[in-house]
XYZ file of C-alpha atoms in Angstrom:
721
model
C 0.000 0.000 0.000
C 1.280 3.451 -0.822
C 0.528 6.009 1.858
C 0.618 9.756 2.275
C 3.466 11.283 0.299
C 5.401 14.303 1.360
C 8.087 15.696 -0.902
C 10.270 18.770 -0.861
C 9.901 20.891 -3.958
C 10.106 19.944 -7.615
C 13.544 20.050 -9.302
C 14.394 21.972 -12.494
C 16.531 21.351 -15.606
C 17.889 24.142 -17.694
C 14.924 23.810 -20.062
C 11.659 25.563 -19.366
C 8.649 23.433 -18.485
C 4.971 24.198 -19.024
C 3.218 24.845 -15.715
C -0.422 25.349 -14.723
C -2.115 28.193 -12.834
C -3.258 27.734 -9.239
C -6.986 27.684 -8.399
C -6.632 31.247 -7.002
C -5.975 32.489 -10.590
C -2.770 34.256 -9.546
C -0.249 35.103 -12.301
C 2.085 32.298 -13.334
C 5.815 32.894 -13.959
C 7.033 33.794 -17.427
C 9.284 30.752 -17.353
C 10.104 27.874 -14.961
C 13.279 25.816 -15.348
C 13.716 22.562 -13.416
C 17.010 20.681 -13.360
C 16.584 17.259 -14.967
C 13.078 17.928 -16.273
C 11.743 19.214 -19.597
C 8.052 18.240 -19.319
C 5.444 17.196 -16.785
C 5.492 15.066 -14.772
C 9.006 15.706 -13.516
C 10.777 12.738 -11.928
C 11.760 13.334 -8.288
C 14.416 11.005 -6.899
C 13.952 10.628 -3.144
C 17.064 11.756 -1.318
C 18.203 13.990 -4.163
C 18.289 17.777 -4.342
C 15.596 19.861 -5.990
C 17.002 22.732 -8.032
C 14.772 25.133 -9.959
C 14.459 28.797 -10.897
C 11.775 30.996 -12.412
C 11.374 34.404 -14.062
C 8.503 36.805 -13.376
C 7.585 40.477 -13.375
C 6.262 41.825 -10.069
C 2.612 42.830 -10.413
C 2.968 45.352 -7.562
C 5.464 46.777 -5.109
C 6.295 44.943 -1.873
C 8.920 45.212 0.861
C 9.202 41.452 1.357
C 8.173 38.182 -0.280
C 7.142 34.905 1.342
C 7.490 31.493 -0.347
C 5.084 28.637 0.429
C 4.977 25.130 -0.967
C 2.035 22.730 -0.890
C 1.619 19.166 -2.130
C -1.713 17.855 -3.395
C -2.764 14.203 -3.494
C -5.891 14.680 -5.565
C -7.808 17.303 -3.602
C -6.002 16.491 -0.357
C -3.565 19.260 0.620
C -0.372 18.520 2.527
C 1.419 21.709 3.631
C 5.202 21.591 3.316
C 7.061 23.818 5.750
C 10.069 25.219 3.944
C 12.961 25.993 6.297
C 12.543 29.467 7.792
C 15.320 31.030 5.725
C 13.804 29.641 2.494
C 10.395 31.080 3.367
C 12.034 34.503 2.935
C 12.021 34.539 -0.855
C 13.987 37.809 -0.946
C 17.051 35.795 0.119
C 16.870 33.776 -3.103
C 16.463 36.431 -5.783
C 19.276 36.116 -8.323
C 18.013 39.027 -10.404
C 16.350 41.866 -8.531
C 16.171 42.521 -4.790
C 13.770 43.529 -2.028
C 12.027 45.897 -1.674
C 10.480 45.088 -5.059
C 9.019 47.758 -7.341
C 5.986 47.283 -9.547
C 6.982 45.967 -12.993
C 10.454 44.845 -11.798
C 11.877 41.729 -13.507
C 12.913 39.059 -10.957
C 14.634 35.685 -11.081
C 13.971 33.409 -8.080
C 16.028 30.284 -7.324
C 15.171 27.396 -4.947
C 17.368 24.422 -4.055
C 16.104 22.049 -1.359
C 16.200 18.310 -0.489
C 13.609 15.959 -2.011
C 12.160 13.865 0.800
C 9.266 11.349 0.722
C 8.151 8.411 2.899
C 6.601 6.611 -0.097
C 7.233 6.332 -3.805
C 5.575 5.356 -7.056
C 2.762 7.920 -7.254
C 2.258 11.268 -8.988
C 1.401 14.425 -7.041
C 0.742 18.090 -7.787
C 3.197 20.608 -6.324
C 2.199 24.235 -5.828
C 4.670 27.096 -5.306
C 3.515 30.598 -4.395
C 5.389 33.858 -3.760
C 3.261 36.379 -1.850
C 3.643 40.067 -0.969
C 3.568 41.796 2.441
C -0.216 41.394 2.616
C -0.185 37.690 1.736
C -1.509 38.320 -1.776
C 0.135 36.157 -4.461
C 2.648 37.710 -6.831
C 2.937 34.395 -8.689
C 1.525 30.906 -8.145
C 1.752 27.773 -10.244
C 1.289 24.010 -10.122
C 3.354 21.249 -11.688
C 3.063 17.467 -11.426
C 5.854 15.167 -10.240
C 6.331 11.406 -10.094
C 8.166 10.235 -6.988
C 10.760 7.516 -7.513
C 13.073 5.908 -4.958
C 16.815 5.641 -5.118
C 17.988 2.051 -4.640
C 18.981 2.362 -1.017
C 16.598 5.064 0.111
C 13.358 3.292 -0.791
C 13.526 0.418 1.641
C 15.313 2.466 4.271
C 12.223 4.667 4.362
C 9.667 1.835 4.100
C 11.365 -0.048 6.915
C 11.470 3.117 9.031
C 15.100 2.654 9.999
C 15.838 4.231 13.375
C 17.166 7.578 14.346
C 20.416 6.489 15.942
C 22.342 3.903 13.954
C 26.036 4.218 14.597
C 28.575 1.583 13.623
C 29.065 -1.076 16.304
C 32.304 -2.992 16.821
C 31.425 -6.701 16.620
C 33.407 -9.940 16.992
C 33.842 -12.853 14.543
C 32.022 -16.091 15.313
C 35.064 -18.211 14.462
C 38.377 -17.889 12.589
C 38.178 -17.423 8.819
C 34.465 -16.523 8.860
C 33.833 -13.005 7.484
C 32.161 -10.348 9.604
C 30.107 -7.492 8.108
C 31.835 -4.297 7.041
C 29.515 -2.300 9.292
C 26.796 -3.108 11.845
C 24.409 -0.388 13.029
C 22.157 -0.945 16.022
C 19.560 1.564 17.100
C 20.327 3.051 20.484
C 23.721 1.368 20.781
C 27.234 2.496 19.871
C 29.349 0.090 21.958
C 29.116 -3.340 23.590
C 27.276 -4.431 25.602
C 24.099 -3.064 24.083
C 21.293 -2.576 26.584
C 18.084 -4.473 25.753
C 14.948 -3.263 27.536
C 12.610 -6.250 27.580
C 9.559 -5.551 25.453
C 11.215 -3.176 22.989
C 11.905 -3.622 19.294
C 15.283 -4.588 17.874
C 16.234 -2.603 14.795
C 19.617 -3.093 13.150
C 21.203 -3.311 9.732
C 24.595 -4.382 8.405
C 26.660 -3.948 5.244
C 28.671 -6.790 3.728
C 30.213 -7.951 0.455
C 29.170 -11.472 -0.503
C 32.254 -13.735 -0.738
C 30.488 -16.036 -3.243
C 27.337 -16.461 -5.297
C 24.172 -17.909 -3.779
C 20.578 -18.270 -4.932
C 19.195 -17.874 -1.423
C 20.429 -16.518 1.908
C 19.230 -17.849 5.279
C 19.384 -15.943 8.588
C 19.882 -17.645 11.971
C 20.140 -16.112 15.417
C 21.577 -17.794 18.508
C 22.022 -16.662 22.097
C 24.947 -17.796 24.235
C 24.979 -17.830 28.037
C 28.665 -18.517 28.418
C 29.159 -21.651 26.303
C 25.493 -22.641 26.562
C 23.696 -22.108 23.250
C 20.030 -21.082 23.153
C 18.662 -21.191 19.578
C 16.294 -18.346 18.699
C 13.709 -19.237 16.078
C 13.295 -16.198 13.889
C 9.830 -15.972 12.290
C 9.738 -18.002 9.087
C 9.668 -14.964 6.804
C 12.679 -13.455 8.610
C 14.688 -16.653 8.148
C 14.656 -15.866 4.427
C 17.199 -13.043 4.525
C 16.597 -12.207 0.850
C 13.314 -10.588 1.904
C 15.215 -8.066 4.015
C 17.908 -6.828 1.639
C 17.679 -3.065 1.285
C 20.560 -2.941 -1.175
C 21.093 -5.954 -3.420
C 18.804 -8.913 -4.044
C 18.765 -12.670 -4.535
C 20.304 -14.479 -6.299
C 23.507 -12.938 -4.917
C 26.657 -12.677 -7.023
C 30.215 -12.957 -5.725
C 31.511 -9.524 -4.701
C 28.029 -7.972 -4.555
C 27.498 -5.265 -1.913
C 24.489 -6.065 0.325
C 22.681 -4.092 3.031
C 20.607 -6.344 5.312
C 18.002 -5.068 7.782
C 16.410 -6.877 10.742
C 13.577 -5.569 12.925
C 12.214 -7.984 15.539
C 10.746 -7.914 19.083
C 13.072 -8.042 22.098
C 11.590 -10.226 24.834
C 13.266 -12.341 27.505
C 12.293 -14.487 30.518
C 15.111 -13.028 32.595
C 16.885 -9.758 33.242
C 20.083 -8.427 34.772
C 22.530 -10.632 32.839
C 24.795 -10.194 29.816
C 24.591 -12.613 26.888
C 26.291 -13.049 23.529
C 24.080 -12.753 20.452
C 25.199 -14.382 17.199
C 23.750 -13.526 13.784
C 24.695 -15.509 10.692
C 23.679 -15.276 7.042
C 24.404 -18.510 5.162
C 24.370 -19.528 1.481
C 22.541 -22.392 -0.279
C 24.970 -24.920 1.223
C 24.695 -23.601 4.766
C 28.144 -21.992 4.604
C 28.329 -18.561 6.261
C 28.484 -15.454 4.096
C 29.099 -13.589 7.333
C 28.742 -14.242 11.049
C 29.242 -11.954 14.034
C 28.737 -11.848 17.783
C 27.774 -8.918 19.955
C 27.131 -8.792 23.692
C 23.903 -7.459 25.158
C 22.742 -6.674 28.664
C 19.139 -7.650 29.391
C 17.354 -5.141 31.612
C 13.846 -4.858 33.035
C 12.076 -1.891 34.526
C 10.762 -3.727 37.603
C 10.668 -7.212 39.066
C 7.941 -8.514 41.356
C 5.943 -11.709 41.564
C 2.567 -10.342 40.492
C 1.188 -9.547 37.056
C -1.685 -7.060 36.894
C -4.354 -7.855 34.317
C -6.678 -5.503 32.476
C -9.419 -7.521 30.803
C -11.044 -6.419 27.541
C -14.348 -7.948 26.487
C -16.875 -5.228 25.825
C -19.027 -2.939 27.888
C -21.034 -5.066 30.348
C -24.212 -4.533 32.302
C -23.233 -6.606 35.347
C -20.202 -8.176 36.998
C -16.662 -6.860 36.502
C -16.493 -3.546 34.634
C -14.077 -4.387 31.834
C -12.900 -2.401 28.825
C -14.756 -2.252 25.529
C -13.422 -3.971 22.431
C -12.887 -1.971 19.256
C -14.855 -2.199 16.009
C -18.320 -2.209 17.648
C -18.132 -5.922 18.442
C -21.119 -7.252 20.445
C -21.007 -6.738 24.213
C -21.303 -9.629 26.705
C -23.965 -9.374 29.377
C -21.666 -10.198 32.299
C -18.003 -10.992 33.011
C -16.852 -12.498 36.324
C -13.268 -13.147 37.462
C -13.292 -14.798 40.921
C -11.480 -12.707 43.519
C -11.400 -9.573 41.362
C -13.910 -6.763 41.746
C -12.128 -4.007 39.813
C -9.348 -3.631 37.267
C -6.507 -4.356 37.202
C -6.808 -7.875 38.632
C -3.656 -9.265 40.266
C -2.550 -12.746 39.230
C 0.623 -14.693 40.154
C 2.923 -15.060 37.175
C 3.200 -18.525 35.588
C -0.344 -19.370 36.704
C -3.902 -19.525 35.331
C -6.804 -17.213 36.039
C -10.448 -18.262 35.856
C -13.252 -16.302 34.244
C -16.845 -16.658 33.122
C -18.727 -14.630 30.537
C -22.450 -14.542 29.826
C -23.508 -13.491 26.326
C -26.152 -14.000 23.648
C -24.913 -14.509 20.056
C -26.468 -12.154 17.522
C -26.556 -14.881 14.847
C -27.000 -18.672 14.808
C -23.734 -20.598 14.983
C -22.572 -24.207 15.004
C -19.228 -23.425 16.635
C -17.633 -21.109 19.195
C -13.959 -20.147 19.020
C -12.197 -18.276 21.830
C -9.290 -16.038 20.819
C -7.113 -14.217 23.346
C -4.757 -11.327 22.698
C -2.762 -9.351 25.226
C -0.572 -6.248 25.472
C 2.624 -5.773 27.427
C 5.119 -2.923 27.154
C 4.066 -2.095 23.607
C 4.913 -5.590 22.296
C 2.458 -6.997 19.759
C 2.416 -10.780 19.345
C -0.400 -13.375 19.256
C -1.242 -15.121 22.506
C -1.047 -18.913 22.211
C -4.527 -20.020 23.237
C -4.644 -23.537 24.777
C -6.822 -26.028 22.891
C -9.077 -26.556 25.914
C -9.899 -22.829 25.889
C -10.086 -22.260 22.130
C -13.018 -24.639 21.562
C -15.743 -22.652 23.272
C -18.446 -25.283 22.704
C -16.676 -27.489 25.278
C -16.886 -24.778 27.951
C -20.507 -23.577 27.888
C -23.506 -24.428 30.079
C -25.401 -25.805 27.087
C -24.322 -27.359 23.803
C -23.673 -26.207 20.253
C -25.295 -25.320 17.869
C -26.682 -22.067 19.288
C -29.565 -19.930 18.090
C -29.508 -16.158 17.701
C -30.294 -14.471 21.029
C -29.760 -17.633 23.107
C -28.183 -16.803 26.491
C -24.973 -18.765 27.109
C -22.389 -18.797 29.913
C -18.827 -19.756 28.989
C -16.269 -20.555 31.696
C -12.557 -21.071 31.234
C -9.056 -20.487 32.509
C -6.257 -18.670 30.712
C -2.521 -19.008 31.403
C -0.500 -15.949 32.430
C 3.192 -16.177 31.529
C 4.693 -12.696 31.318
C 8.374 -12.118 30.442
C 8.680 -9.970 33.571
C 6.493 -9.430 36.600
C 5.170 -6.360 38.350
C 3.717 -5.112 35.079
C 0.205 -4.585 33.748
C -0.942 -6.877 30.951
C -4.104 -6.154 28.953
C -5.903 -9.280 27.731
C -8.589 -9.168 25.037
C -11.024 -12.065 24.700
C -13.058 -12.553 21.534
C -15.638 -15.307 21.043
C -16.535 -15.917 17.396
C -18.926 -18.251 15.608
C -19.176 -19.632 12.100
C -21.949 -17.193 11.201
C -19.890 -14.043 11.721
C -19.200 -13.242 8.091
C -18.656 -9.630 7.112
C -21.092 -8.167 4.586
C -18.475 -7.015 2.072
C -19.000 -5.038 -1.130
C -18.958 -6.474 -4.646
C -16.097 -5.439 -6.906
C -16.776 -2.798 -9.545
C -15.318 -4.979 -12.312
C -18.140 -7.529 -12.035
C -15.904 -10.334 -10.735
C -17.611 -13.185 -8.817
C -18.270 -12.365 -5.161
C -17.318 -14.968 -2.499
C -20.167 -16.814 -0.802
C -18.718 -15.731 2.565
C -15.883 -13.603 3.944
C -14.693 -13.721 7.561
C -12.223 -11.069 8.758
C -10.465 -11.431 12.094
C -11.711 -8.948 14.676
C -14.413 -7.558 12.388
C -18.130 -8.263 12.178
C -19.173 -5.148 10.289
C -17.498 -2.486 8.159
C -15.384 -0.433 8.497
C -12.902 -3.023 9.704
C -9.939 -1.897 11.799
C -6.491 -2.614 10.309
C -4.152 -2.436 13.288
C -0.707 -1.033 12.479
C 2.018 -3.594 13.104
C -0.329 -6.607 12.924
C -1.644 -9.109 10.385
C -5.290 -9.160 9.294
C -6.650 -12.669 8.747
C -9.349 -13.262 6.113
C -11.153 -16.504 5.204
C -12.894 -16.667 1.799
C -15.346 -19.301 0.591
C -16.191 -19.455 -3.119
C -17.006 -21.829 -5.960
C -14.302 -21.945 -8.623
C -15.768 -20.693 -11.934
C -12.867 -22.229 -13.901
C -10.363 -25.045 -13.632
C -6.977 -23.573 -12.693
C -3.386 -24.666 -12.153
C -2.548 -21.852 -9.728
C -4.230 -19.092 -7.722
C -2.861 -15.730 -6.629
C -4.105 -13.058 -4.238
C -4.082 -9.493 -5.559
C -4.893 -6.624 -3.240
C -5.337 -2.948 -4.092
C -6.144 -0.109 -1.708
C -7.858 3.206 -2.377
C -7.237 6.080 0.041
C -7.520 9.839 -0.416
C -8.642 9.291 -4.001
C -5.499 7.317 -4.902
C -5.574 3.619 -5.838
C -2.354 1.642 -5.535
C -1.271 -2.006 -5.187
C -1.146 -3.339 -1.618
C 1.973 -5.448 -1.829
C 1.866 -8.893 -0.211
C 4.914 -11.029 0.624
C 5.308 -13.651 -2.148
C 4.478 -16.604 0.111
C 1.225 -14.946 1.205
C 0.277 -13.874 -2.312
C 0.382 -17.516 -3.473
C -3.199 -18.519 -2.632
C -2.459 -22.201 -3.341
C -0.394 -22.209 -0.133
C -3.447 -21.217 1.897
C -6.234 -23.538 0.730
C -8.135 -25.593 3.314
C -9.393 -29.002 2.197
C -8.238 -28.419 -1.384
C -5.022 -28.167 -3.352
C -3.897 -26.712 -6.653
C -4.685 -27.492 -9.420
C -8.408 -26.984 -8.778
C -11.452 -28.089 -10.791
C -14.286 -25.997 -12.187
C -17.166 -25.882 -9.701
C -14.956 -26.958 -6.779
C -15.830 -25.420 -3.399
C -12.777 -23.488 -2.213
C -11.883 -22.193 1.247
C -8.784 -19.998 1.324
C -7.076 -17.889 3.972
C -5.301 -14.571 3.435
C -2.948 -13.049 6.004
C -2.488 -9.375 5.119
C 0.305 -7.450 6.897
C -0.397 -3.912 8.119
C 2.992 -2.203 8.403
C 3.657 0.105 11.386
C 4.400 3.011 9.013
C 0.999 3.005 7.314
C -0.812 6.332 7.779
C -3.979 6.515 9.873
C -6.470 6.789 7.013
C -9.823 5.416 5.925
C -9.538 3.259 2.828
C -11.199 0.632 0.642
C -9.332 -2.670 0.284
C -10.165 -4.861 -2.727
C -9.076 -8.507 -2.602
C -9.094 -10.667 -5.742
C -8.233 -14.317 -6.329
C -6.998 -14.812 -9.906
C -5.607 -17.791 -11.790
C -2.627 -18.173 -14.127
C -4.670 -16.638 -16.963
C -5.623 -13.582 -14.870
C -9.235 -14.791 -14.665
C -10.949 -13.699 -11.431
C -12.311 -16.520 -9.255
C -13.489 -14.299 -6.410
C -13.353 -10.608 -5.572
C -14.667 -8.448 -2.747
C -14.101 -4.954 -1.359
C -14.125 -3.973 2.307
C -14.258 -0.543 3.895
C -11.497 -0.252 6.473
C -9.442 2.156 8.516
C -5.841 1.971 9.671
C -5.655 2.365 13.452
C -2.869 2.374 16.011
C -1.873 -0.921 17.540
C -3.770 -1.967 20.623
C -0.631 -3.898 21.355
C -0.695 -7.578 22.226
C 1.486 -9.997 24.192
C 2.287 -13.664 24.050
C 3.729 -16.089 26.573
C 6.559 -17.310 24.344
C 9.663 -16.018 26.115
C 12.559 -15.343 23.750
C 15.364 -12.879 23.261
C 15.522 -10.854 20.088
C 18.703 -9.407 18.646
C 20.178 -6.112 19.737
C 18.467 -3.237 21.521
C 16.275 -0.747 19.797
C 15.771 1.763 22.574
C 16.971 3.035 25.908
C 15.031 5.068 28.423
C 15.903 8.024 30.623
C 13.936 10.432 32.776
C 13.738 13.729 30.879
C 11.656 16.881 30.887
C 11.127 19.852 33.193
C 8.213 21.608 34.857
C 5.793 23.820 32.934
C 5.258 27.482 33.725
C 2.338 28.838 35.712
C 2.560 26.404 38.609
C 0.801 23.616 36.711
C 1.014 20.111 38.257
C 4.256 18.328 37.441
C 4.754 14.800 36.174
C 6.592 12.372 38.459
C 8.556 10.719 35.661
C 8.904 10.982 31.869
C 10.626 8.235 29.846
C 10.977 8.915 26.114
C 11.893 5.885 24.035
C 15.349 6.317 22.541
C 16.222 9.410 24.598
C 18.334 9.502 27.751
C 19.213 13.205 27.733
C 17.917 16.355 26.094
C 17.584 17.448 23.366
C 15.650 14.368 22.256
C 15.729 13.482 18.565
C 12.385 13.600 16.732
C 12.925 11.512 13.606
C 10.970 12.727 10.583
C 8.452 10.121 9.437
C 8.420 8.244 12.760
C 6.388 8.328 15.977
C 7.868 9.417 19.304
C 6.760 7.177 22.192
C 6.923 8.362 25.819
C 5.710 6.898 29.107
C 4.490 9.633 31.457
C 3.916 8.971 35.180
C 1.783 11.388 37.192
C -0.418 11.553 40.291
C -3.811 13.238 40.172
C -4.450 15.989 42.731
C -8.227 15.657 42.285
C -10.846 13.382 40.754
C -10.765 13.417 36.948
C -13.529 12.272 34.591
C -11.723 12.607 31.242
C -8.378 13.890 29.959
C -6.968 15.333 26.742
C -3.329 15.773 25.728
C -2.530 19.279 24.458
C 0.989 19.691 22.968
C 2.495 23.072 22.102
C 5.758 23.593 20.209
C 8.108 26.579 20.309
C 10.663 26.936 17.497
C 12.501 29.932 16.059
C 10.773 32.145 18.632
C 7.297 31.111 17.462
C 4.887 29.162 19.694
C 2.108 27.189 18.008
C -0.140 24.180 18.701
C 1.348 20.780 17.844
C -1.903 18.991 16.920
C -2.239 15.292 17.721
C -4.562 12.941 15.824
C -7.794 12.523 17.786
C -7.026 8.941 18.799
C -3.678 10.009 20.325
C -5.075 13.129 22.015
C -7.513 11.034 24.091
C -5.328 10.513 27.168
C -7.724 8.070 28.824
C -7.423 5.672 25.875
C -3.675 5.253 26.510
C -3.469 4.773 30.275
C -1.420 1.746 31.345
C -3.092 -0.246 34.120
C -5.822 2.304 34.820
C -8.831 3.836 33.139
C -10.959 6.933 33.430
C -12.428 8.250 35.626
C -9.454 8.637 37.997
C -9.815 9.340 41.694
C -7.858 11.947 43.666
C -4.236 10.986 44.458
C -4.318 8.088 41.970
C -1.028 7.138 40.313
C -1.254 6.763 36.540
C 1.047 5.917 33.629
C 0.208 7.337 30.213
C 1.625 6.138 26.883
C 2.104 9.236 24.730
C 2.490 8.987 20.935
C 3.671 12.025 18.947
C 3.760 11.650 15.144
C 6.658 13.480 13.477
C 5.573 14.179 9.906
C 8.143 13.884 7.099
C 7.444 17.503 6.129
C 8.561 18.977 9.465
C 11.580 21.311 9.111
C 14.923 20.367 10.674
C 14.818 22.718 13.667
C 15.450 22.723 17.404
C 12.344 23.225 19.492
C 10.785 22.774 22.902
C 7.556 20.813 23.293
C 5.121 21.358 26.146
C 2.825 18.428 26.923
C -0.151 19.529 29.012
C -2.667 16.873 30.089
C -5.935 18.665 30.858
C -9.200 17.430 32.359
C -12.796 17.806 31.235
C -12.720 21.460 32.385
C -9.466 22.205 30.498
C -7.579 22.460 33.805
C -4.084 20.990 33.909
C -3.679 17.524 35.459
C 0.032 17.115 34.640
C 2.463 19.038 32.465
C 6.085 18.849 31.331
C 8.405 20.486 28.781
C 11.142 18.716 26.831
C 13.805 20.132 24.519
C 14.051 18.360 21.167
C 15.294 18.613 17.605
C 13.792 17.352 14.356
C 16.269 15.106 12.518
C 16.248 12.915 9.421
C 16.283 9.136 9.664
C 19.795 7.737 9.546
């Protein structure tokens, strides 16, 4: 899927290009020259430099001139903040000078970096020069197609981290090559510090010593001489999928950049281990292998895990949290020994629960799914078989009729990688009648007889960033076919683009249930699609169209679903492993706000141990804010304000991030007086933000707009390494 595109301005060749007037009907320049471009659309290489100049005659006198640049995706406007000195157009007149007289001939020159988080689409770029009163002297539009450079494309898509300095590593054994360079986010020297529950993000450069069709990645952990194998996810074992420079098959002497991003979780803390990463060729011989030491740390260590249970709003029993996506609410939830959230449960134990509900549709089966969140780590929870089959745990028997009252009892294991933390567990009970009423495709392709989408019973379906969306399709094959392929396209903001699937997931033959390719005409087919939702996808509403086509491009099934990309309601799983090298470190930062507003007790910003903190363009800043209420609070809103270059202005958050209550860890609103709370703050840093130093004030206000807690942190906007 291609998301929102932000680009610096359009480059110019020494030949004039034809441009178009702006909707405000302002004069256009006499001539516009863009380096490397002679006609629309100009090609913009991400990471290059835009260089253009234009000639015009001033329509009126003015003391100063202000330059503004906007990008349009269809009718959607994305403002681009030129650096402050480039906003003063008088500084970039090569013929003429300010103040400008009426009828004066001027030549204006702009040279600025071309930056974009996505590529492969065409946008409209609008440049305007305005007088002292903000009235345009000239304004024009020109189209540009954004293309990636070889290295920059995947560096941006993978959201490589802010701090990636070369790390000195050790060889695994004599005569085995090590990479030329290894960069680990948040680490410049051994041992790297791994906070349990973070994300590992690293990349390395190497020159392949020989040719190979495929490259396989393995990761091992050593406690002294004791080896603990780490099973990378299957797709990450295929290292070819994670080359950002180079591709498979690999030739001898080829330069390769390899990138790995994986969760860091561990069953223990306070020790130092050796981590070994190896990339091997077709014959299992290492292309490179290195070791690096890491220190495993945890924030706290107790013997109790606190649980926050998510079912839905309930009328009786324990007051639990509501699930997303308007899923049906149970009538009652009971956890013995727990009257309010969070419930306390000994680690490495089970907790019992019962839930009373009435299905809204008839069903022959009941399936119990459990997901959980811990320290921002999203992984599926491994549901025991005795719990998953809900029909075995109800006070009646399946099948069930619509509206029939049922009580399900069960017990769920709690195995957290560290204790003294709050874990949020989400329970979902689904039946075989919970298909989503999807839309037919506009091209007239056959519609499936049923579509089931994980976590969704009605549109729009939530696509959670950083997760996979599971879909089950049932259809009758209209043709005999040797092979089947999934094709997905997404339409957002008026732009339709392919939604790229990993090759193994796009091969629908790999995901048939009860059938196998080749298939026969009229055969009943059940297929599963697992669609990744990358963490960098923008928070937009979109339409996703899924097609199943054969080797002759004939459609066998097609449907469209209205959806929206939402932030991860992060999940946890009991599998206790160590990932590679640390992604982040934490440190208490920030200072008190002015005006005597209540102070926070602690502020930990991921990746920042001292000010100024780096705000990486195109990435989210995550902070954990501890505070104590001085009064009862019903609701809270986060209000950020930024001060840069002597100018103070609101720093608007998306609505879902501004709702403080939605991001409390281990508590929920309303809060009582003197209650301790931890808030997970997310601040998006748009790719268009200028590279400036600034201070950010975070004021958490209540329902009456009175401050509950406030802090200020010094920061700087930087580009991704």
